[in-house]
């Protein structure tokens, strides 16, 4: 007998649907609540405000201390568990006095940190110190674990279909069409033979190359065209010899101008200080880097980009430490150094004279005029072609800055009357004379 009813009844479908929705809801709720619960661990506030404490820490302590790593001073997370609050008040207000008193904990701490003298902060009240301690007592937040399937979802197309699958399907269709045309041609040939139909033979034609050779006018025009085209490409090739515009070599230590000159707004002449007083801008000494990186051994999470991760930037800082022989654990130099073989980017011919100080200090030209928007460069490159024509054009259109520049006052007055202008360009001041750049 036939069974009455349907196994996939409406009630059963409804039951399965509700169960599926409930399962996904509980899973999503657990994924949202779990990270929040992980960060909501009890915080020892010491009666202070950790938010205000963070502000005070960044303005007073961050130059020498980190929360979770040793810097000039020790790591400060959980410091309230290592010392009494009364002792901390005395240490912050005047550590040197506490050391001189012979306090055992103070003497040991001073010795363990290379006898680096801590700045006294008598202006900080006990309430301010409580706020700082509350901030340093916060539990370190763990990075949330990636959701299951996140990597797969991120690599898939939004449509859910891979481009490789689409291209493969199109290639298969094209192959099938070619095969079908071949089969149809064979079938038509067999039908014609079976019906006694003769296929007309192809008429003999003159090869195109023979027809071309016989036409002398076309040969002449083609030869002239080829000669002109060859001359054009040869001239273009020769004019690019020694021109390295957009040259972007990989350096032994990755240095990001985007981070330093862009995000941190470090002035170009802080690192390239020689550009103000010398012919050459110079390669900054690694000691200049260590002015900041003694206390910056890793970058912030927000510094990372899709192309360069935080771990990558931290690795470059470690390369700097290896080169200068710096041990971040002991905060001291080991004396073992390694030279860094930087790759030169901007390079003028030996017969060209260029003086950075004359352009930067006397003329007041910004570095970006010749080097481009370096504050946006992740990898430094040669922005301008640095050809003779490029320099001459700059001299022709750039006015000489006279504000506060007594060096050119007399000659500017004489030449401005001669040319009948209020502003002189570098070219009118002699910037096109051969001897200015060639010697």
Short mmCIF file of N, CA and C in Angstrom, two decimals, residues 78-232:
data_model
loop_
_atom_site.label_atom_id
_atom_site.label_comp_id
_atom_site.label_asym_id
_atom_site.label_seq_id
_atom_site.Cartn_x
_atom_site.Cartn_y
_atom_site.Cartn_z
N UNK A 78 51.67 46.07 36.43
CA UNK A 78 51.66 45.31 37.67
C UNK A 78 52.66 45.77 38.70
N UNK A 79 53.16 47.02 38.58
CA UNK A 79 54.17 47.49 39.52
C UNK A 79 53.60 47.59 40.94
N UNK A 80 52.27 47.77 41.05
CA UNK A 80 51.66 47.87 42.38
C UNK A 80 51.79 46.57 43.16
N UNK A 81 51.95 45.46 42.45
CA UNK A 81 52.12 44.19 43.13
C UNK A 81 53.54 43.92 43.57
N UNK A 82 54.50 44.77 43.14
CA UNK A 82 55.91 44.56 43.49
C UNK A 82 56.39 45.50 44.59
N UNK A 83 55.66 46.60 44.79
CA UNK A 83 56.09 47.58 45.79
C UNK A 83 54.87 48.11 46.54
N UNK A 84 55.12 48.57 47.77
CA UNK A 84 54.08 49.22 48.55
C UNK A 84 53.80 50.61 47.97
N UNK A 85 52.55 51.08 48.12
CA UNK A 85 52.19 52.38 47.56
C UNK A 85 52.95 53.51 48.23
N UNK A 86 53.18 53.39 49.54
CA UNK A 86 53.94 54.44 50.23
C UNK A 86 55.35 54.55 49.65
N UNK A 87 55.94 53.40 49.32
CA UNK A 87 57.28 53.41 48.72
C UNK A 87 57.24 54.02 47.32
N UNK A 88 56.20 53.70 46.55
CA UNK A 88 56.07 54.23 45.18
C UNK A 88 55.94 55.74 45.21
N UNK A 89 55.17 56.29 46.19
CA UNK A 89 55.04 57.74 46.29
C UNK A 89 56.42 58.39 46.47
N UNK A 90 57.22 57.83 47.39
CA UNK A 90 58.55 58.39 47.64
C UNK A 90 59.46 58.27 46.41
N UNK A 91 59.37 57.12 45.72
CA UNK A 91 60.22 56.90 44.55
C UNK A 91 59.89 57.88 43.42
N UNK A 92 58.61 58.10 43.18
CA UNK A 92 58.21 58.99 42.10
C UNK A 92 58.56 60.44 42.43
N UNK A 93 58.34 60.83 43.66
CA UNK A 93 58.59 62.23 44.04
C UNK A 93 60.08 62.55 44.00
N UNK A 94 60.94 61.64 44.46
CA UNK A 94 62.38 61.90 44.44
C UNK A 94 63.12 60.58 44.63
N UNK A 95 63.42 59.90 43.52
CA UNK A 95 64.08 58.60 43.60
C UNK A 95 65.51 58.72 44.11
N UNK A 96 66.18 59.80 43.72
CA UNK A 96 67.58 59.97 44.14
C UNK A 96 67.69 60.05 45.67
N UNK A 97 66.76 60.76 46.29
CA UNK A 97 66.80 60.89 47.75
C UNK A 97 66.55 59.54 48.42
N UNK A 98 65.64 58.74 47.81
CA UNK A 98 65.35 57.43 48.37
C UNK A 98 66.56 56.50 48.25
N UNK A 99 67.31 56.62 47.15
CA UNK A 99 68.51 55.81 46.97
C UNK A 99 69.58 56.21 47.97
N UNK A 100 69.76 57.51 48.16
CA UNK A 100 70.78 58.00 49.11
C UNK A 100 70.46 57.58 50.54
N UNK A 101 69.18 57.37 50.84
CA UNK A 101 68.81 56.97 52.20
C UNK A 101 69.20 55.53 52.49
N UNK A 102 69.61 54.79 51.45
CA UNK A 102 70.04 53.42 51.65
C UNK A 102 68.92 52.41 51.57
N UNK A 103 67.74 52.81 51.10
CA UNK A 103 66.62 51.88 50.97
C UNK A 103 67.03 50.71 50.07
N UNK A 104 66.88 49.49 50.56
CA UNK A 104 67.38 48.32 49.83
C UNK A 104 66.68 48.15 48.48
N UNK A 105 65.37 48.31 48.46
CA UNK A 105 64.62 48.15 47.21
C UNK A 105 65.02 49.21 46.19
N UNK A 106 65.22 50.44 46.65
CA UNK A 106 65.60 51.53 45.76
C UNK A 106 67.00 51.31 45.20
N UNK A 107 67.92 50.90 46.04
CA UNK A 107 69.30 50.66 45.59
C UNK A 107 69.34 49.53 44.57
N UNK A 108 68.59 48.46 44.84
CA UNK A 108 68.56 47.32 43.91
C UNK A 108 67.95 47.72 42.57
N UNK A 109 66.84 48.46 42.59
CA UNK A 109 66.19 48.90 41.35
C UNK A 109 67.11 49.81 40.54
N UNK A 110 67.83 50.69 41.22
CA UNK A 110 68.77 51.59 40.57
C UNK A 110 69.89 50.81 39.90
N UNK A 111 70.40 49.78 40.56
CA UNK A 111 71.49 48.97 40.00
C UNK A 111 71.01 48.09 38.85
N UNK A 112 69.81 47.57 38.98
CA UNK A 112 69.28 46.68 37.93
C UNK A 112 69.00 47.41 36.63
N UNK A 113 68.89 48.74 36.65
CA UNK A 113 68.57 49.51 35.44
C UNK A 113 69.73 50.41 35.03
N UNK A 114 70.95 49.83 35.11
CA UNK A 114 72.16 50.50 34.63
C UNK A 114 72.41 51.84 35.31
N UNK A 115 71.90 51.99 36.54
CA UNK A 115 72.08 53.21 37.33
C UNK A 115 71.61 54.46 36.58
N UNK A 116 70.51 54.27 35.82
CA UNK A 116 69.90 55.41 35.14
C UNK A 116 69.07 56.20 36.15
N UNK A 117 69.37 57.48 36.27
CA UNK A 117 68.70 58.32 37.27
C UNK A 117 67.31 58.69 36.76
N UNK A 118 66.32 58.42 37.59
CA UNK A 118 64.94 58.75 37.22
C UNK A 118 64.65 60.19 37.56
N UNK A 119 63.95 60.88 36.65
CA UNK A 119 63.57 62.27 36.88
C UNK A 119 62.60 62.35 38.07
N UNK A 120 62.81 63.32 38.93
CA UNK A 120 61.91 63.52 40.07
C UNK A 120 60.62 64.20 39.60
N UNK A 121 59.50 63.78 40.17
CA UNK A 121 58.20 64.36 39.81
C UNK A 121 57.48 64.85 41.08
N UNK A 122 58.03 65.88 41.73
CA UNK A 122 57.35 66.39 42.94
C UNK A 122 56.00 67.02 42.64
N UNK A 123 55.78 67.40 41.37
CA UNK A 123 54.52 68.04 41.02
C UNK A 123 53.35 67.07 40.95
N UNK A 124 53.63 65.76 40.91
CA UNK A 124 52.57 64.77 40.85
C UNK A 124 52.02 64.51 42.26
N UNK A 125 50.74 64.66 42.43
CA UNK A 125 50.12 64.39 43.72
C UNK A 125 49.95 62.89 43.90
N UNK A 126 49.60 62.50 45.12
CA UNK A 126 49.37 61.08 45.36
C UNK A 126 48.18 60.59 44.56
N UNK A 127 47.21 61.47 44.30
CA UNK A 127 46.08 61.10 43.45
C UNK A 127 46.51 60.85 42.02
N UNK A 128 47.43 61.68 41.51
CA UNK A 128 47.96 61.46 40.15
C UNK A 128 48.68 60.13 40.07
N UNK A 129 49.47 59.83 41.09
CA UNK A 129 50.21 58.57 41.10
C UNK A 129 49.25 57.39 41.18
N UNK A 130 48.17 57.55 41.99
CA UNK A 130 47.16 56.49 42.05
C UNK A 130 46.54 56.24 40.69
N UNK A 131 46.30 57.31 39.93
CA UNK A 131 45.73 57.16 38.58
C UNK A 131 46.69 56.41 37.67
N UNK A 132 47.97 56.75 37.76
CA UNK A 132 48.97 56.06 36.92
C UNK A 132 49.05 54.59 37.31
N UNK A 133 49.05 54.31 38.60
CA UNK A 133 49.11 52.92 39.06
C UNK A 133 47.87 52.15 38.62
N UNK A 134 46.72 52.82 38.62
CA UNK A 134 45.50 52.16 38.15
C UNK A 134 45.62 51.78 36.68
N UNK A 135 46.24 52.66 35.90
CA UNK A 135 46.44 52.36 34.47
C UNK A 135 47.41 51.20 34.30
N UNK A 136 48.51 51.20 35.09
CA UNK A 136 49.50 50.12 34.94
C UNK A 136 49.00 48.80 35.52
N UNK A 137 47.91 48.84 36.29
CA UNK A 137 47.38 47.61 36.89
C UNK A 137 46.33 46.95 36.02
N UNK A 138 45.98 47.57 34.90
CA UNK A 138 44.99 46.97 34.01
C UNK A 138 45.54 45.68 33.40
N UNK A 139 44.66 44.70 33.25
CA UNK A 139 45.06 43.43 32.65
C UNK A 139 45.26 43.62 31.16
N UNK A 140 46.35 43.07 30.64
CA UNK A 140 46.66 43.20 29.21
C UNK A 140 45.60 42.48 28.39
N UNK A 141 45.01 43.21 27.45
CA UNK A 141 43.96 42.64 26.60
C UNK A 141 44.59 41.71 25.57
N UNK A 142 44.03 40.53 25.46
CA UNK A 142 44.52 39.56 24.49
C UNK A 142 43.88 39.85 23.13
N UNK A 143 44.66 39.62 22.06
CA UNK A 143 44.14 39.81 20.71
C UNK A 143 43.06 38.78 20.43
N UNK A 144 41.88 39.20 19.89
CA UNK A 144 40.80 38.24 19.62
C UNK A 144 41.21 37.22 18.58
N UNK A 145 40.82 35.96 18.84
CA UNK A 145 41.15 34.89 17.90
C UNK A 145 40.35 35.06 16.62
N UNK A 146 40.93 34.74 15.47
CA UNK A 146 40.20 34.86 14.20
C UNK A 146 39.00 33.92 14.17
N UNK A 147 37.91 34.41 13.61
CA UNK A 147 36.70 33.60 13.51
C UNK A 147 36.90 32.46 12.55
N UNK A 148 36.26 31.29 12.82
CA UNK A 148 36.40 30.16 11.89
C UNK A 148 35.90 30.51 10.51
N UNK A 149 36.71 30.17 9.53
CA UNK A 149 36.32 30.42 8.14
C UNK A 149 36.59 31.83 7.67
N UNK A 150 37.21 32.68 8.55
CA UNK A 150 37.44 34.07 8.16
C UNK A 150 38.43 34.15 7.02
N UNK A 151 39.48 33.31 7.07
CA UNK A 151 40.49 33.36 6.01
C UNK A 151 39.89 32.94 4.68
N UNK A 152 39.02 31.95 4.73
CA UNK A 152 38.41 31.48 3.48
C UNK A 152 37.50 32.54 2.92
N UNK A 153 36.72 33.18 3.83
CA UNK A 153 35.79 34.19 3.35
C UNK A 153 36.52 35.39 2.80
N UNK A 154 37.67 35.73 3.39
CA UNK A 154 38.40 36.90 2.91
C UNK A 154 39.02 36.69 1.55
N UNK A 155 39.36 35.45 1.21
CA UNK A 155 40.02 35.20 -0.06
C UNK A 155 39.05 34.92 -1.18
N UNK A 156 37.79 34.69 -0.85
CA UNK A 156 36.81 34.39 -1.89
C UNK A 156 36.25 35.66 -2.47
N UNK A 157 35.77 35.61 -3.68
CA UNK A 157 35.14 36.76 -4.31
C UNK A 157 33.81 37.03 -3.63
N UNK A 158 33.33 38.26 -3.73
CA UNK A 158 32.05 38.61 -3.14
C UNK A 158 30.92 37.83 -3.80
N UNK A 159 31.04 37.49 -5.04
CA UNK A 159 29.99 36.74 -5.72
C UNK A 159 29.99 35.28 -5.31
N UNK A 160 31.04 34.81 -4.65
CA UNK A 160 31.11 33.42 -4.24
C UNK A 160 31.66 32.50 -5.29
N UNK A 161 31.99 33.03 -6.48
CA UNK A 161 32.51 32.21 -7.58
C UNK A 161 33.89 32.72 -7.93
N UNK A 162 34.85 31.83 -8.00
CA UNK A 162 36.22 32.21 -8.31
C UNK A 162 36.35 32.61 -9.78
N UNK A 163 37.21 33.60 -10.03
CA UNK A 163 37.47 34.02 -11.42
C UNK A 163 38.11 32.90 -12.22
N UNK A 164 38.91 32.07 -11.58
CA UNK A 164 39.55 30.96 -12.28
C UNK A 164 38.51 29.97 -12.80
N UNK A 165 37.44 29.76 -12.03
CA UNK A 165 36.39 28.85 -12.48
C UNK A 165 35.67 29.41 -13.70
N UNK A 166 35.40 30.72 -13.67
CA UNK A 166 34.72 31.36 -14.81
C UNK A 166 35.58 31.28 -16.06
N UNK A 167 36.88 31.60 -15.92
CA UNK A 167 37.77 31.55 -17.09
C UNK A 167 37.90 30.12 -17.61
N UNK A 168 37.96 29.16 -16.70
CA UNK A 168 38.04 27.76 -17.12
C UNK A 168 36.80 27.33 -17.89
N UNK A 169 35.62 27.77 -17.41
CA UNK A 169 34.38 27.43 -18.11
C UNK A 169 34.33 28.05 -19.51
N UNK A 170 34.77 29.32 -19.63
CA UNK A 170 34.79 29.98 -20.94
C UNK A 170 35.75 29.28 -21.89
N UNK A 171 36.92 28.88 -21.36
CA UNK A 171 37.88 28.17 -22.21
C UNK A 171 37.31 26.84 -22.69
N UNK A 172 36.59 26.15 -21.81
CA UNK A 172 35.97 24.88 -22.20
C UNK A 172 34.91 25.08 -23.27
N UNK A 173 34.12 26.14 -23.16
CA UNK A 173 33.10 26.43 -24.18
C UNK A 173 33.74 26.73 -25.52
N UNK A 174 34.81 27.52 -25.51
CA UNK A 174 35.50 27.84 -26.77
C UNK A 174 36.08 26.58 -27.41
N UNK A 175 36.63 25.69 -26.60
CA UNK A 175 37.18 24.44 -27.13
C UNK A 175 36.07 23.58 -27.74
N UNK A 176 34.93 23.55 -27.09
CA UNK A 176 33.80 22.78 -27.64
C UNK A 176 33.33 23.35 -28.96
N UNK A 177 33.32 24.68 -29.09
CA UNK A 177 32.91 25.31 -30.35
C UNK A 177 33.88 24.96 -31.48
N UNK A 178 35.19 24.98 -31.16
CA UNK A 178 36.17 24.63 -32.19
C UNK A 178 35.98 23.19 -32.65
N UNK A 179 35.77 22.28 -31.69
CA UNK A 179 35.56 20.87 -32.04
C UNK A 179 34.30 20.70 -32.88
N UNK A 180 33.22 21.42 -32.50
CA UNK A 180 31.97 21.31 -33.24
C UNK A 180 32.12 21.81 -34.68
N UNK A 181 32.84 22.91 -34.87
CA UNK A 181 33.07 23.42 -36.22
C UNK A 181 33.87 22.43 -37.06
N UNK A 182 34.86 21.82 -36.44
CA UNK A 182 35.66 20.82 -37.15
C UNK A 182 34.79 19.63 -37.56
N UNK A 183 33.92 19.16 -36.66
CA UNK A 183 33.04 18.04 -36.98
C UNK A 183 32.03 18.40 -38.06
N UNK A 184 31.47 19.62 -37.98
CA UNK A 184 30.51 20.06 -39.00
C UNK A 184 31.16 20.12 -40.37
N UNK A 185 32.41 20.61 -40.43
CA UNK A 185 33.12 20.68 -41.71
C UNK A 185 33.33 19.28 -42.29
N UNK A 186 33.69 18.31 -41.42
CA UNK A 186 33.85 16.92 -41.91
C UNK A 186 32.54 16.34 -42.42
N UNK A 187 31.45 16.62 -41.69
CA UNK A 187 30.15 16.09 -42.12
C UNK A 187 29.73 16.68 -43.47
N UNK A 188 29.91 18.00 -43.64
CA UNK A 188 29.53 18.63 -44.91
C UNK A 188 30.37 18.10 -46.06
N UNK A 189 31.65 17.84 -45.81
CA UNK A 189 32.52 17.29 -46.85
C UNK A 189 32.05 15.90 -47.27
N UNK A 190 31.69 15.05 -46.31
CA UNK A 190 31.20 13.71 -46.63
C UNK A 190 29.87 13.76 -47.38
N UNK A 191 28.98 14.68 -46.99
CA UNK A 191 27.69 14.81 -47.68
C UNK A 191 27.89 15.22 -49.12
N UNK A 192 28.83 16.16 -49.34
CA UNK A 192 29.09 16.62 -50.71
C UNK A 192 29.62 15.49 -51.57
N UNK A 193 30.54 14.67 -50.98
CA UNK A 193 31.09 13.56 -51.76
C UNK A 193 30.04 12.50 -52.07
N UNK A 194 29.17 12.21 -51.08
CA UNK A 194 28.15 11.19 -51.31
C UNK A 194 27.11 11.61 -52.34
N UNK A 195 26.88 12.91 -52.50
CA UNK A 195 25.91 13.42 -53.48
C UNK A 195 26.57 13.78 -54.80
N UNK A 196 27.86 13.53 -54.91
CA UNK A 196 28.56 13.81 -56.16
C UNK A 196 28.79 15.28 -56.43
N UNK A 197 28.80 16.06 -55.42
CA UNK A 197 29.03 17.51 -55.58
C UNK A 197 30.52 17.77 -55.50
N UNK A 198 31.03 18.46 -56.51
CA UNK A 198 32.46 18.78 -56.55
C UNK A 198 32.69 20.17 -55.97
N UNK A 199 33.62 20.22 -55.12
CA UNK A 199 33.99 21.50 -54.51
C UNK A 199 34.95 22.24 -55.43
N UNK A 200 34.63 23.49 -55.75
CA UNK A 200 35.47 24.26 -56.67
C UNK A 200 36.83 24.52 -56.04
N UNK A 201 37.93 24.26 -56.77
CA UNK A 201 39.27 24.50 -56.22
C UNK A 201 39.53 25.99 -56.03
N UNK A 202 40.38 26.29 -55.07
CA UNK A 202 40.71 27.69 -54.81
C UNK A 202 41.54 28.26 -55.95
N UNK A 203 41.19 29.50 -56.35
CA UNK A 203 41.92 30.16 -57.43
C UNK A 203 43.30 30.59 -56.92
N UNK A 204 44.32 30.40 -57.71
CA UNK A 204 45.68 30.79 -57.33
C UNK A 204 45.80 32.30 -57.26
N UNK A 205 46.40 32.81 -56.20
CA UNK A 205 46.59 34.26 -56.01
C UNK A 205 48.06 34.57 -55.81
N UNK A 206 48.42 35.79 -56.11
CA UNK A 206 49.81 36.22 -55.93
C UNK A 206 50.07 36.47 -54.45
N UNK A 207 51.13 35.91 -53.90
CA UNK A 207 51.45 36.16 -52.49
C UNK A 207 51.59 37.65 -52.22
N UNK A 208 51.19 38.07 -51.03
CA UNK A 208 51.17 39.49 -50.71
C UNK A 208 52.58 40.09 -50.70
N UNK A 209 53.57 39.30 -50.32
CA UNK A 209 54.93 39.85 -50.27
C UNK A 209 55.47 40.13 -51.67
N UNK A 210 55.03 39.28 -52.68
CA UNK A 210 55.46 39.54 -54.05
C UNK A 210 54.79 40.80 -54.60
N UNK A 211 53.50 40.96 -54.24
CA UNK A 211 52.81 42.17 -54.69
C UNK A 211 53.43 43.41 -54.06
N UNK A 212 53.86 43.30 -52.83
CA UNK A 212 54.47 44.44 -52.16
C UNK A 212 55.80 44.80 -52.80
N UNK A 213 56.62 43.79 -53.12
CA UNK A 213 57.93 44.05 -53.71
C UNK A 213 57.79 44.72 -55.07
N UNK A 214 56.77 44.34 -55.82
CA UNK A 214 56.59 44.93 -57.15
C UNK A 214 56.15 46.39 -57.08
N UNK A 215 55.55 46.82 -55.96
CA UNK A 215 55.09 48.21 -55.82
C UNK A 215 56.21 49.04 -55.21
N UNK A 216 56.97 49.75 -56.06
CA UNK A 216 58.14 50.50 -55.61
C UNK A 216 57.76 51.66 -54.69
N UNK A 217 56.58 52.25 -54.92
CA UNK A 217 56.17 53.38 -54.07
C UNK A 217 55.98 52.91 -52.63
N UNK A 218 55.30 51.78 -52.44
CA UNK A 218 55.10 51.26 -51.10
C UNK A 218 56.42 50.89 -50.43
N UNK A 219 57.34 50.35 -51.20
CA UNK A 219 58.66 50.00 -50.66
C UNK A 219 59.38 51.24 -50.16
N UNK A 220 59.35 52.34 -50.96
CA UNK A 220 60.02 53.58 -50.59
C UNK A 220 59.42 54.17 -49.32
N UNK A 221 58.08 54.22 -49.27
CA UNK A 221 57.41 54.78 -48.09
C UNK A 221 57.72 53.96 -46.84
N UNK A 222 57.72 52.63 -47.00
CA UNK A 222 58.00 51.77 -45.85
C UNK A 222 59.42 51.95 -45.34
N UNK A 223 60.39 52.07 -46.24
CA UNK A 223 61.78 52.27 -45.84
C UNK A 223 61.94 53.58 -45.08
N UNK A 224 61.32 54.66 -45.62
CA UNK A 224 61.41 55.96 -44.94
C UNK A 224 60.78 55.89 -43.54
N UNK A 225 59.63 55.22 -43.45
CA UNK A 225 58.95 55.09 -42.16
C UNK A 225 59.80 54.32 -41.15
N UNK A 226 60.41 53.23 -41.59
CA UNK A 226 61.24 52.44 -40.70
C UNK A 226 62.47 53.21 -40.23
N UNK A 227 63.07 54.00 -41.14
CA UNK A 227 64.24 54.80 -40.75
C UNK A 227 63.87 55.85 -39.71
N UNK A 228 62.74 56.54 -39.93
CA UNK A 228 62.31 57.56 -38.97
C UNK A 228 61.94 56.94 -37.62
N UNK A 229 61.24 55.80 -37.68
CA UNK A 229 60.86 55.13 -36.44
C UNK A 229 62.09 54.65 -35.68
N UNK A 230 63.08 54.12 -36.41
CA UNK A 230 64.31 53.65 -35.76
C UNK A 230 65.06 54.80 -35.12
N UNK A 231 65.13 55.94 -35.84
CA UNK A 231 65.81 57.11 -35.29
C UNK A 231 65.11 57.61 -34.03
N UNK A 232 63.77 57.58 -34.05
CA UNK A 232 63.00 58.03 -32.88
C UNK A 232 63.29 57.17 -31.66
#
